[in-house]
Amino acid sequence: MAGSPEESVKRPPTPDQRRGFLARMLALVCGGLATLPPLVAGLWVVLDPLRRQGGAAAFLPVTELPSVPDDGMPRQFTVIDDRVDAWTGFVAEPIGAVYLRRRPGSQQVEALSATCPHAGCFVEIDKAARCFRCPCHNSTFTLDGGIVAPSPSPRAMDSLECRVEPTGGIAVKWQNFLTGVAAKVVKS
Amino acid sequence: MKQSSSSSSSSRPGKPGLLGQLADFFEDRTGYRAFVHEALYERVPGGARWRYVWGSTLVFAFMTQVITGLVLWASYSASAQTAWESVYYIQHEMAGGWLLRGIHHVMAQMMVVLLALHLMQVVIDGAYRAPREVNFWLGLILMMLVLGMALTGYLLPWDQKGYWATRVATNLAGLVPLIGPSLQQVVVGGPDYGHHTLTRFFALHAGFLPATLVALLVVHLTLFRKHGLCARQPITRPDAMFWPDQVLKDAVAMLAVMAVVLGVILLPALRAVLEGRPIVPGELGAELGAPADPSQPYAAARPEWYFLFLFQFLKVFEGWGASGEFLGAIVVPGLVMGMMFLMPIVGRWDLGHRFNVGFTVALLAGVGLLTALAMREDYCATWIDAAALADVGELIEKTGGDEAQIAATLGNDPEKIRAFATRKKSWDAARHSRAFMDASEQAEVDAARAVALAGRPERIPPTGALELVRGDALSQGPKLFAANCASCHGHIDPQQADAQALLAKTSAANLHGFGTQAWVRGLLDPEQVAGPGYFGNTAHKEGEMVNFVQHDLTDRSIWKPEDIAAVIAGLAAEAGVTHGETTVAPEVALVERGRVLLASSEHCGSCHTFRDNGTAAGSAPDLTGWGSREWLVGIITDPTHERFYGDTNDRMPSFGKAEQGSLPMLPARQIALIADWLRGEWYRPAVAGH
Ligand code: FES
């Protein structure tokens, strides 16, 4: 502010000018330092969700073998588990849904997540057309979860690990995957 | 200038009045008159015009949102167990809540429309050109802030529609390169949707976004005043002042906007009056769906209509794989926004300005087209003749959808195959649309039911309204029955026109009206007992009961008609099914007589256990408490128990029995819900006047 630009180029800064510069810098530093703590604290809390991981994937009992008809038509089952939502704990809550299917005569059970790999809507089964269909953007999948081209979905339905216990109970490894990408990546 | 700014005090020389003194006091200390003057006495080149009102109506709309929003805030509670509940309370119980929410909801949509109009007007008038570039950019940012508030507001009621739309929107945010998944997690507030999704969306909706908007709006308006109005050229009329000429036009436009908003809210009330229905205030204004439930599919998931074009745009990239979704959700919208930011630069040339106008018009037309396409896909079943396409469905069912087989059926004629493919497309479209419309209708039914449950005298439990819905036999019963029972049993009203055709497809008893006298009468009718409504399609068709009804019961020397009537009354009294009706108490004497016959070893008691008649269990189902809740829960849990069918059980699974260490097919709670639903036992709101 003191003196025009030309003057300051020509002459060495006077002590007054130097003091002015120092004052400006100090003002900025003090002001900046004062506002930093609330900003840092705020950002710290805003980013807290990045520390939160979904529970490690576990095998959850879903149903019994006789409940899955061996006619090749998938059937929808609710997945039940304890769930924590921030400060609230739920005991035995429905947390999602899977489709289970048995091919004719087979004892093997295949499990597909009902979450659409496109953008996460709830995929439904279309018994008349013998396929899966997502009510959101019409992604269609074959009964074994394969993609029916052309599809908005970048990949087939997500299969889940599934095992039949000796007692006949069926357990499914419950996982969520990133949507909208070609690779099946587990969501942390 | 002096004159116009002077107040009443200057018109009366000498000592000013009390009001004038007060005005002078503040004038001396604040200089407010100059402010007011500057605000009101802005020159409008070429006079006031209707085309200049859009900006003012937007400010007005925003102020409306601030006022209604703050009051809504005062009654809203953002958490997964209280959001829906508090919005329900505002909408259905608080005085005027429906109007407040209605205005906030409809005005939000109005704002989007006004934004589009304002943008068009600015672009067509070239009001983005120097020196107004910065203000145009500010306007674009303001537009994004408004859209952001619309998006975040949609989730806050925490109903099915907001929940599922937000899932899609936040999943799309996950596609942003590099930071996508982290961004999604920060926005959602954790790995899953819940409390913190609500608290964060609410903080954005009512805090960060509007605060930023206000700050930028102040700059926007200041700059607007600095540059003055960008007048329509050529100027043919004399200039006018902002106050009162333009203000009058603005005020009229605001009134019109408010009239439209109120019209949209009140139209259903008018319709109700015309149709002679009572007006229910809670049903006016903004909708409230059923409480959000991640485990319940929601096939009617759609964003608000003004985001429908983005939703539809994702379908355009069918078959592009992951890059398609990335293009549709991130790249193209980003490029379009980028193009708009470049408008002031492109518009420096005359051709560029024309390009900008063309671009904006094309953009809005494209948005309109995509919206229309989305609507058409959803509602095409209203005009596609499904009956004419029935054969397509039949062929698919017959061949199991196998293409080679279909081709063979069509004689491998390429012409016919092509024609079939086209018709299959319409068949698919109609079915999908029908599914959407049915789902929307179901969503309305579910929403109404949730509201009815929330209005019970016991109020909503602390675990939230979702608990009420999940424990409600009326809404869960049909779903559970369809998923678990309907593959064998019918639930078909015999009075219904196509009842016989539907019954023919079932392979176990029709459970419609189970437990009522009518049901028992049919069971004891020799014509019906071996029909599809009872044992006709089961192994019991050849069983002792059928034999008994067809032979012994017709022998009038043993069974008199009044005895049969007594048994019917007695058995129905065991079930005690009321379907919520205040029952006409069955004749006590008749029921008593029925009980004697049920127990007697000469009659029913020869096979059936009834109370303490001493007939051993195992030969036929126990009739003690037949059809009661407890009896139904028992038979669904384990029909192979000796109390029921024992080893004569025909194919019915034991839904509630489990080997040690594994789960039953149905949890006890769901079995009880099926029993309650079959018995017609669920909460019924008291009807006014009863
Ligand atoms: S979310 Fe399933 S198709 Fe888009």
XYZ file of C-alpha atoms in Angstrom, chain B:
690
model
C -33.329 11.955 -5.223
C -33.512 13.816 -1.950
C -37.221 14.127 -2.326
C -37.944 10.531 -3.041
C -35.876 9.302 -0.164
C -37.375 11.617 2.393
C -39.844 10.207 4.841
C -42.924 11.718 6.401
C -40.747 13.865 8.610
C -39.553 16.070 5.745
C -43.049 16.676 4.391
C -43.918 18.501 7.562
C -41.442 21.249 8.252
C -40.673 22.039 11.846
C -40.836 19.416 14.527
C -41.222 15.893 13.126
C -43.762 13.500 14.674
C -42.810 10.671 16.999
C -42.465 8.164 14.168
C -40.460 10.630 12.189
C -38.157 11.208 15.141
C -37.593 7.519 15.465
C -36.857 7.254 11.740
C -34.420 10.130 11.972
C -32.727 8.540 14.966
C -31.984 5.425 12.970
C -31.153 7.377 9.822
C -28.494 9.314 11.706
C -26.916 6.188 13.028
C -27.274 3.791 10.062
C -27.967 5.806 6.933
C -30.605 3.229 6.017
C -32.494 5.559 3.705
C -29.710 5.477 1.193
C -29.786 1.674 1.313
C -33.505 1.506 0.768
C -33.266 4.017 -1.944
C -30.568 2.164 -3.729
C -32.509 -1.051 -3.457
C -35.733 0.350 -4.813
C -34.765 3.073 -7.251
C -32.869 1.028 -9.745
C -33.319 2.154 -13.326
C -34.887 -0.460 -15.567
C -33.840 0.403 -19.131
C -36.730 0.138 -21.546
C -39.240 -0.214 -18.723
C -40.498 -3.093 -16.619
C -41.049 -6.384 -18.392
C -42.547 -9.745 -17.553
C -39.456 -11.506 -18.854
C -37.406 -10.060 -15.996
C -39.463 -11.693 -13.240
C -37.778 -15.119 -13.127
C -34.888 -14.137 -10.896
C -37.214 -12.518 -8.367
C -39.575 -15.482 -8.336
C -36.581 -17.708 -7.621
C -35.575 -15.597 -4.649
C -39.193 -15.699 -3.514
C -39.304 -19.490 -3.906
C -36.108 -19.817 -1.907
C -37.468 -17.609 0.874
C -40.580 -19.814 0.964
C -38.341 -22.846 1.369
C -36.420 -21.169 4.171
C -39.585 -20.283 6.071
C -41.326 -23.642 5.626
C -38.037 -25.511 6.035
C -37.190 -23.904 9.355
C -40.599 -24.761 10.775
C -40.369 -28.309 9.435
C -36.965 -28.530 11.070
C -38.581 -27.630 14.385
C -40.626 -30.837 14.185
C -38.279 -33.170 12.347
C -35.987 -35.740 13.944
C -33.191 -37.177 11.807
C -32.566 -40.796 12.768
C -33.490 -44.136 11.305
C -36.094 -44.739 14.029
C -37.536 -41.254 14.146
C -37.313 -39.652 10.703
C -40.326 -41.385 9.165
C -42.125 -41.180 12.471
C -41.644 -37.441 12.898
C -42.612 -36.762 9.275
C -45.697 -38.925 9.776
C -46.545 -36.829 12.814
C -46.105 -33.577 10.896
C -48.129 -34.796 7.943
C -50.962 -36.595 9.698
C -51.265 -35.232 13.179
C -49.935 -31.702 13.533
C -52.345 -28.894 12.746
C -51.535 -27.579 9.280
C -48.616 -29.969 8.884
C -49.913 -31.218 5.536
C -50.009 -27.648 4.211
C -46.529 -26.781 5.453
C -45.018 -29.944 4.018
C -47.059 -29.564 0.864
C -45.764 -26.056 0.223
C -42.162 -27.102 0.891
C -42.472 -30.123 -1.384
C -44.268 -28.493 -4.309
C -42.254 -25.282 -4.124
C -39.066 -27.362 -4.413
C -40.325 -28.687 -7.719
C -41.437 -25.217 -8.727
C -37.918 -23.964 -8.071
C -36.490 -26.424 -10.549
C -38.935 -25.224 -13.189
C -38.161 -21.583 -12.418
C -34.439 -22.329 -12.615
C -34.881 -23.711 -16.108
C -36.877 -20.631 -17.148
C -34.373 -18.224 -15.594
C -31.504 -19.986 -17.327
C -33.265 -19.891 -20.677
C -34.039 -16.218 -20.325
C -30.454 -15.374 -19.367
C -29.001 -17.354 -22.258
C -31.439 -16.094 -24.870
C -30.913 -12.494 -23.779
C -27.152 -13.051 -23.808
C -27.005 -11.847 -20.214
C -23.952 -14.013 -19.615
C -21.695 -11.870 -21.773
C -19.128 -9.389 -20.497
C -19.135 -7.994 -17.911
C -21.605 -10.493 -16.451
C -19.561 -13.699 -16.856
C -18.808 -14.144 -13.179
C -22.408 -13.656 -12.272
C -23.436 -16.284 -14.810
C -20.981 -18.727 -13.264
C -22.359 -17.912 -9.840
C -25.816 -18.629 -11.209
C -24.731 -22.054 -12.395
C -23.282 -22.850 -8.981
C -26.506 -21.668 -7.359
C -28.405 -23.979 -9.677
C -26.287 -26.940 -8.602
C -26.843 -26.031 -4.957
C -30.597 -26.013 -5.488
C -30.466 -29.392 -7.215
C -28.304 -30.660 -4.364
C -30.912 -29.572 -1.853
C -33.614 -31.298 -3.880
C -31.584 -34.514 -3.937
C -30.778 -34.504 -0.226
C -34.308 -33.518 0.774
C -35.791 -36.542 -0.979
C -34.206 -38.925 1.541
C -35.220 -37.133 4.731
C -38.665 -38.736 5.256
C -36.811 -42.094 5.243
C -39.555 -43.798 3.302
C -39.123 -46.549 0.736
C -39.081 -44.190 -2.230
C -36.480 -41.827 -0.796
C -34.368 -44.679 0.515
C -34.122 -46.589 -2.769
C -33.633 -43.476 -4.887
C -30.797 -42.402 -2.586
C -29.171 -45.811 -2.767
C -28.924 -45.433 -6.531
C -27.716 -41.828 -6.326
C -24.998 -42.576 -3.777
C -23.901 -45.689 -5.650
C -23.414 -43.484 -8.696
C -21.265 -41.156 -6.584
C -19.076 -44.206 -6.020
C -18.157 -44.105 -9.718
C -16.177 -40.874 -9.411
C -12.594 -41.762 -10.359
C -10.127 -42.512 -7.563
C -12.061 -41.112 -4.619
C -15.464 -42.596 -5.560
C -15.802 -45.343 -2.954
C -14.407 -43.118 -0.182
C -16.654 -40.261 -1.245
C -19.625 -42.580 -1.123
C -18.703 -43.773 2.336
C -18.294 -40.223 3.627
C -21.636 -39.151 2.166
C -23.469 -42.238 3.399
C -21.803 -41.860 6.788
C -20.514 -45.421 7.055
C -20.487 -48.694 5.209
C -24.273 -48.921 5.254
C -27.313 -46.640 5.116
C -28.621 -45.589 8.499
C -28.638 -42.846 11.132
C -25.610 -41.089 9.743
C -26.909 -41.072 6.208
C -29.856 -39.118 7.552
C -27.896 -36.790 9.790
C -25.444 -36.008 6.994
C -28.094 -35.489 4.363
C -30.012 -33.297 6.769
C -26.941 -31.213 7.583
C -26.335 -30.767 3.853
C -29.960 -30.040 3.105
C -30.637 -27.565 5.884
C -27.147 -26.298 6.706
C -24.201 -26.418 4.336
C -26.077 -26.077 1.068
C -28.479 -23.273 2.003
C -25.747 -21.355 3.883
C -23.524 -21.511 0.829
C -26.481 -20.604 -1.306
C -27.303 -17.521 0.752
C -23.690 -16.340 0.658
C -23.482 -16.760 -3.087
C -26.934 -15.318 -3.621
C -25.845 -12.099 -1.896
C -22.901 -11.839 -4.284
C -25.125 -12.776 -7.221
C -27.599 -10.024 -6.422
C -24.884 -7.458 -5.657
C -23.201 -8.139 -8.961
C -26.563 -8.030 -10.696
C -27.110 -4.551 -9.273
C -23.581 -3.506 -10.130
C -24.027 -4.398 -13.797
C -27.628 -3.411 -13.982
C -30.321 -5.255 -15.753
C -29.341 -6.696 -19.097
C -32.067 -5.021 -21.077
C -33.802 -6.486 -24.041
C -32.535 -4.707 -27.171
C -33.519 -2.536 -28.902
C -34.906 -0.278 -26.236
C -38.097 1.229 -27.576
C -39.860 2.323 -24.445
C -38.859 4.858 -21.803
C -36.946 3.668 -18.778
C -38.775 2.955 -15.558
C -37.881 2.507 -11.937
C -37.583 -0.870 -10.266
C -40.007 0.379 -7.624
C -42.868 0.154 -8.168
C -43.121 -0.843 -11.852
C -40.955 -3.951 -11.930
C -41.734 -4.823 -8.324
C -45.430 -4.938 -9.218
C -44.760 -7.365 -12.048
C -42.502 -9.434 -9.776
C -45.112 -9.509 -7.038
C -47.816 -10.618 -9.449
C -45.500 -13.382 -10.687
C -44.807 -14.494 -7.093
C -48.511 -14.615 -6.412
C -48.987 -16.705 -9.544
C -46.232 -19.101 -8.433
C -47.834 -19.460 -5.015
C -51.243 -19.972 -6.611
C -49.861 -22.812 -8.703
C -48.252 -24.383 -5.633
C -51.466 -24.174 -3.625
C -53.407 -25.414 -6.635
C -51.245 -28.530 -6.877
C -51.709 -29.179 -3.155
C -55.437 -28.585 -3.085
C -56.473 -30.154 -6.388
C -57.054 -33.607 -4.832
C -59.269 -31.948 -2.222
C -61.341 -30.371 -4.976
C -61.617 -33.717 -6.694
C -62.734 -35.306 -3.433
C -65.433 -32.682 -3.006
C -66.677 -33.177 -6.560
C -66.799 -36.934 -6.069
C -68.515 -36.549 -2.724
C -65.667 -38.109 -0.748
C -64.526 -36.690 2.567
C -61.333 -34.616 2.477
C -58.476 -36.183 4.452
C -55.905 -33.408 5.016
C -53.096 -35.918 5.638
C -53.489 -37.148 2.074
C -52.925 -33.696 0.615
C -49.579 -32.168 -0.213
C -46.454 -34.282 -0.117
C -46.588 -38.060 -0.168
C -45.164 -40.204 2.574
C -44.365 -43.784 1.561
C -44.007 -46.804 3.791
C -40.979 -46.686 6.158
C -37.653 -47.548 4.512
C -36.893 -51.266 4.604
C -33.656 -52.509 3.043
C -34.957 -56.076 2.971
C -38.190 -55.247 1.140
C -37.893 -54.919 -2.622
C -39.248 -51.668 -3.952
C -40.010 -52.022 -7.632
C -41.509 -48.550 -7.851
C -38.134 -46.909 -7.132
C -37.887 -43.730 -9.148
C -36.219 -40.360 -8.525
C -38.279 -37.158 -8.456
C -39.610 -36.296 -11.907
C -37.002 -33.607 -12.523
C -34.211 -36.171 -12.116
C -36.006 -38.746 -14.230
C -33.980 -37.731 -17.304
C -30.731 -38.671 -15.549
C -32.295 -41.945 -14.495
C -33.395 -42.647 -18.066
C -30.042 -41.520 -19.425
C -28.380 -44.501 -17.707
C -30.498 -46.813 -19.860
C -29.113 -45.196 -23.012
C -25.754 -46.813 -22.354
C -27.120 -50.306 -22.436
C -24.426 -52.755 -23.432
C -21.512 -50.402 -22.821
C -20.434 -52.227 -19.703
C -18.899 -50.297 -16.845
C -17.745 -47.468 -19.097
C -21.378 -46.830 -20.054
C -22.446 -46.156 -16.524
C -19.400 -43.995 -15.941
C -20.183 -42.027 -19.107
C -23.859 -41.683 -18.301
C -23.560 -40.765 -14.659
C -20.305 -38.799 -14.520
C -18.718 -37.883 -17.862
C -21.652 -36.601 -19.906
C -23.279 -34.623 -17.091
C -19.809 -33.242 -16.306
C -19.234 -32.246 -19.920
C -22.625 -30.587 -20.156
C -21.920 -28.559 -17.019
C -18.482 -27.735 -18.423
C -20.061 -26.545 -21.664
C -22.365 -24.276 -19.706
C -19.483 -22.784 -17.769
C -17.791 -22.015 -21.072
C -20.841 -20.199 -22.470
C -19.644 -16.682 -21.591
C -16.417 -17.355 -23.481
C -18.039 -19.027 -26.464
C -20.647 -16.281 -26.513
C -18.100 -13.576 -27.236
C -18.671 -14.258 -30.897
C -22.037 -13.770 -32.431
C -22.046 -17.286 -33.822
C -21.024 -18.540 -30.384
C -24.018 -16.874 -28.823
C -26.281 -18.553 -31.309
C -24.557 -21.819 -30.540
C -25.197 -21.273 -26.837
C -28.879 -20.626 -27.403
C -29.091 -23.703 -29.622
C -27.215 -25.755 -27.027
C -29.511 -24.706 -24.189
C -32.649 -25.339 -26.210
C -31.308 -28.722 -27.344
C -30.356 -29.572 -23.776
C -33.789 -28.767 -22.410
C -35.402 -30.610 -25.318
C -33.195 -33.619 -24.611
C -34.132 -33.518 -20.952
C -37.789 -33.315 -21.935
C -37.432 -36.203 -24.357
C -35.683 -38.449 -21.828
C -38.313 -37.624 -19.233
C -41.066 -38.482 -21.710
C -39.318 -41.748 -22.593
C -39.033 -42.696 -18.936
C -42.709 -41.950 -18.388
C -43.669 -43.894 -21.485
C -41.733 -46.946 -20.354
C -43.406 -46.815 -16.971
C -46.955 -46.305 -18.158
C -47.128 -47.929 -21.602
C -49.257 -50.770 -20.231
C -52.150 -48.311 -20.165
C -52.310 -48.297 -23.953
C -50.638 -51.522 -25.101
C -53.256 -54.221 -25.620
C -51.927 -57.037 -23.460
C -54.619 -59.482 -24.544
C -53.479 -59.284 -28.166
C -49.999 -60.344 -27.077
C -51.099 -63.184 -24.831
C -49.863 -65.807 -27.302
C -46.300 -64.489 -26.906
C -46.403 -65.273 -23.226
C -47.923 -68.685 -23.875
C -45.201 -69.607 -26.334
C -42.492 -68.501 -23.927
C -44.058 -70.478 -21.132
C -44.401 -73.554 -23.325
C -40.797 -73.482 -24.493
C -39.334 -72.216 -21.240
C -37.983 -69.239 -23.185
C -35.609 -71.410 -25.205
C -34.856 -69.582 -28.444
C -34.179 -72.635 -30.541
C -37.468 -74.158 -29.497
C -39.341 -70.960 -30.199
C -37.795 -70.801 -33.650
C -38.792 -74.401 -34.261
C -42.374 -73.699 -33.223
C -42.428 -70.826 -35.684
C -41.318 -73.210 -38.417
C -37.834 -71.663 -38.482
C -39.276 -68.962 -40.721
C -36.978 -65.901 -40.358
C -39.868 -63.608 -41.220
C -42.001 -65.019 -38.430
C -39.105 -65.064 -35.998
C -38.489 -61.398 -36.606
C -42.161 -60.589 -36.181
C -42.162 -62.598 -32.988
C -39.135 -60.701 -31.685
C -40.893 -57.367 -32.274
C -44.028 -58.572 -30.547
C -41.969 -59.978 -27.702
C -40.554 -56.491 -27.215
C -44.025 -54.994 -26.803
C -45.015 -57.907 -24.601
C -41.989 -57.267 -22.406
C -42.568 -53.516 -22.344
C -46.197 -53.957 -21.367
C -45.335 -56.427 -18.638
C -42.579 -54.282 -17.220
C -44.822 -51.269 -17.204
C -47.614 -53.293 -15.619
C -45.162 -54.487 -12.967
C -44.149 -50.888 -12.269
C -47.736 -49.685 -12.064
C -48.708 -52.571 -9.800
C -45.693 -51.855 -7.611
C -46.639 -48.173 -7.382
C -50.155 -49.126 -6.429
C -48.850 -51.585 -3.848
C -46.550 -48.873 -2.524
C -49.578 -46.644 -1.994
C -51.431 -49.426 -0.197
C -48.382 -50.113 1.988
C -47.983 -46.417 2.739
C -51.612 -46.057 3.750
C -51.326 -49.119 5.961
C -48.170 -47.834 7.654
C -49.969 -44.578 8.387
C -52.975 -46.442 9.783
C -50.711 -48.502 12.039
C -48.847 -45.433 13.228
C -52.188 -43.931 14.204
C -53.073 -46.753 16.602
C -53.995 -45.614 20.094
C -50.851 -47.409 21.389
C -48.748 -45.125 19.164
C -45.431 -46.044 17.545
C -43.037 -48.161 19.630
C -39.558 -46.759 20.328
C -38.125 -49.238 17.823
C -39.886 -47.321 15.102
C -42.703 -47.744 12.632
C -40.872 -50.401 10.635
C -41.453 -52.755 13.573
C -45.179 -52.080 13.294
C -45.171 -52.829 9.592
C -43.138 -56.002 9.972
C -45.515 -57.245 12.655
C -48.674 -56.435 10.721
C -50.662 -59.439 9.524
C -52.619 -57.479 6.921
C -49.579 -56.309 4.981
C -47.179 -59.196 5.665
C -49.712 -62.035 5.459
C -50.285 -61.932 1.704
C -46.537 -61.675 1.038
C -45.710 -64.588 3.330
C -48.595 -66.624 1.961
C -47.499 -65.958 -1.622
C -43.908 -66.899 -0.858
C -44.527 -69.973 1.274
C -48.061 -71.344 0.888
C -49.392 -70.281 -2.505
C -47.420 -72.846 -4.472
C -50.003 -75.382 -3.188
C -52.817 -73.558 -1.387
C -55.233 -71.131 -2.916
C -56.616 -68.091 -1.155
C -59.428 -67.487 -3.581
C -62.834 -66.031 -2.877
C -65.292 -68.664 -4.215
C -67.627 -65.835 -5.295
C -64.998 -64.435 -7.620
C -65.736 -64.956 -11.356
C -62.630 -66.960 -12.272
C -62.562 -68.874 -8.971
C -62.962 -72.321 -10.521
C -60.164 -71.803 -13.060
C -57.826 -70.532 -10.355
C -58.730 -73.339 -7.961
C -57.981 -75.936 -10.611
C -54.339 -74.798 -10.515
C -53.946 -75.363 -6.773
C -52.908 -78.628 -5.165
C -54.202 -78.130 -1.630
C -57.209 -76.674 0.156
C -58.422 -73.164 -0.541
C -57.794 -71.248 2.663
C -59.990 -68.270 1.872
C -62.356 -67.829 4.784
C -60.732 -70.710 6.675
C -62.425 -71.259 10.022
C -65.709 -69.623 9.099
C -69.040 -71.439 9.012
C -69.084 -71.067 5.222
C -65.753 -72.855 4.967
C -66.863 -75.707 7.217
C -70.150 -75.976 5.319
C -68.200 -76.507 2.102
C -66.021 -79.116 3.773
C -69.084 -81.080 4.852
C -70.703 -80.740 1.426
C -70.429 -84.035 -0.499
C -70.252 -82.049 -3.734
C -67.304 -79.960 -2.602
C -65.200 -82.041 -0.263
C -63.436 -83.872 -3.086
C -63.310 -80.716 -5.208
C -60.261 -78.499 -5.740
C -61.291 -76.161 -2.910
C -60.836 -78.888 -0.289
C -59.193 -82.307 -0.662
C -59.651 -82.731 -4.434
C -56.045 -82.200 -5.422
C -54.457 -83.919 -2.431
C -53.760 -87.453 -1.311
C -56.738 -87.136 1.054
C -59.068 -87.255 -1.946
C -59.297 -90.982 -1.384
C -59.077 -90.593 2.389
C -61.507 -91.389 5.165
C -62.817 -87.860 5.582
C -63.935 -87.631 1.965
C -65.475 -91.066 2.233
C -67.247 -90.015 5.432
C -68.670 -86.797 3.975
C -69.788 -88.467 0.764
C -71.409 -91.505 2.380
C -72.075 -91.376 6.139
C -73.016 -87.734 6.174
C -75.617 -88.226 3.451
C -77.248 -91.020 5.438
C -80.186 -89.178 6.951
C -80.811 -92.009 9.465
C -77.543 -91.039 11.243
C -77.071 -87.378 10.299
C -80.034 -85.048 10.377
C -79.615 -81.675 8.634
C -79.884 -79.900 11.990
C -77.049 -82.049 13.341
C -74.838 -81.070 10.438
C -75.715 -77.440 11.079
C -74.796 -77.947 14.721
C -71.404 -79.414 13.826
C -70.753 -76.514 11.463
C -71.617 -74.020 14.208
C -69.639 -75.950 16.803
C -66.497 -76.236 14.708
C -66.608 -72.603 13.599
C -67.005 -71.623 17.231
C -63.719 -73.405 17.966
C -61.998 -71.243 15.363
C -63.737 -68.100 16.544
C -62.828 -66.328 13.339
C -64.440 -62.910 13.329
C -62.652 -61.057 10.512
C -62.920 -58.029 12.689
C -66.708 -58.069 12.535
C -68.603 -57.910 15.763
C -70.008 -61.384 15.361
C -73.596 -62.286 15.654
C -73.128 -64.705 18.531
C -73.923 -68.161 17.209
C -76.854 -69.746 18.866
C -75.464 -71.074 22.097
C -77.703 -74.133 22.034
C -76.640 -75.017 18.493
C -72.965 -74.724 19.353
C -73.464 -76.818 22.469
C -75.194 -79.493 20.412
C -72.346 -79.293 17.877
C -69.767 -79.845 20.594
C -71.570 -82.950 21.763
C -71.545 -84.336 18.223
C -67.897 -83.410 17.696
C -66.962 -85.362 20.787
C -69.337 -88.272 20.386
C -67.786 -91.556 19.341
C -70.831 -92.185 17.137
C -70.088 -89.058 15.164
C -66.926 -87.004 14.617
C -65.309 -88.296 17.761
C -64.932 -91.771 16.308
C -61.821 -90.534 14.503
C -61.116 -87.038 15.864
C -59.943 -86.069 19.269
C -62.163 -83.340 20.699
C -61.486 -81.977 24.128
C -61.495 -84.924 26.515
C -63.476 -87.411 24.406
C -60.724 -89.983 24.843
C -60.111 -90.631 21.143
C -56.416 -91.276 20.744
C -54.448 -88.768 18.684
C -53.038 -89.869 15.361
C -56.040 -91.079 13.402
C -57.259 -87.608 12.393
C -56.517 -84.001 13.285
C -57.438 -82.887 16.774
C -60.521 -80.686 16.573
C -60.000 -79.048 19.952
C -59.552 -75.391 19.187
C -59.694 -76.187 15.475
C -58.816 -73.150 13.362
C -57.810 -71.069 16.366
C -54.601 -69.078 16.202
C -52.819 -71.616 18.365
C -54.097 -74.538 16.251
C -53.051 -72.857 12.996
C -49.613 -71.977 14.308
C -49.287 -75.605 15.377
C -50.214 -77.110 12.020
C -48.012 -74.707 10.055
C -45.140 -75.410 12.431
C -45.426 -79.154 12.098
C -48.314 -80.869 10.257
C -46.616 -84.236 10.812
C -47.232 -83.919 14.558
C -49.689 -86.558 15.725
C -52.046 -83.803 16.783
C -52.531 -83.025 13.094
C -51.907 -85.313 10.162
C -49.166 -87.495 11.590
C -47.786 -89.745 8.922
C -50.764 -89.204 6.632
C -49.509 -85.656 6.043
C -49.528 -84.950 2.315
C -46.490 -82.927 1.178
C -46.978 -79.996 3.574
C -43.584 -78.907 4.942
C -43.032 -78.460 8.671
C -42.340 -74.755 8.478
C -41.442 -74.236 12.099
C -39.615 -77.438 12.960
C -35.849 -77.384 12.849
C -33.099 -79.859 13.412
C -30.872 -78.886 16.256
C -28.483 -76.161 15.320
C -30.270 -75.087 12.161
C -33.009 -72.639 11.305
C -36.650 -73.453 10.701
C -38.026 -72.562 7.265
C -40.024 -69.766 8.851
C -39.385 -67.960 12.125
C -42.165 -68.311 14.702
C -43.132 -64.686 14.269
C -43.847 -65.139 10.557
C -45.871 -68.286 11.161
C -47.998 -66.359 13.626
C -48.455 -63.614 11.024
C -49.714 -66.142 8.473
C -52.126 -67.572 11.055
C -53.406 -64.120 11.970
C -53.841 -63.173 8.359
C -55.760 -66.351 7.529
C -58.010 -65.649 10.486
C -58.496 -62.054 9.414
C -56.976 -60.764 12.613
C -55.181 -57.487 12.269
C -55.440 -53.953 13.492
C -58.466 -52.107 12.166
C -58.748 -48.392 12.793
C -61.975 -47.422 14.493
C -64.418 -46.059 11.945
C -65.733 -42.658 12.851
C -69.260 -42.851 14.153
C -68.925 -46.378 15.562
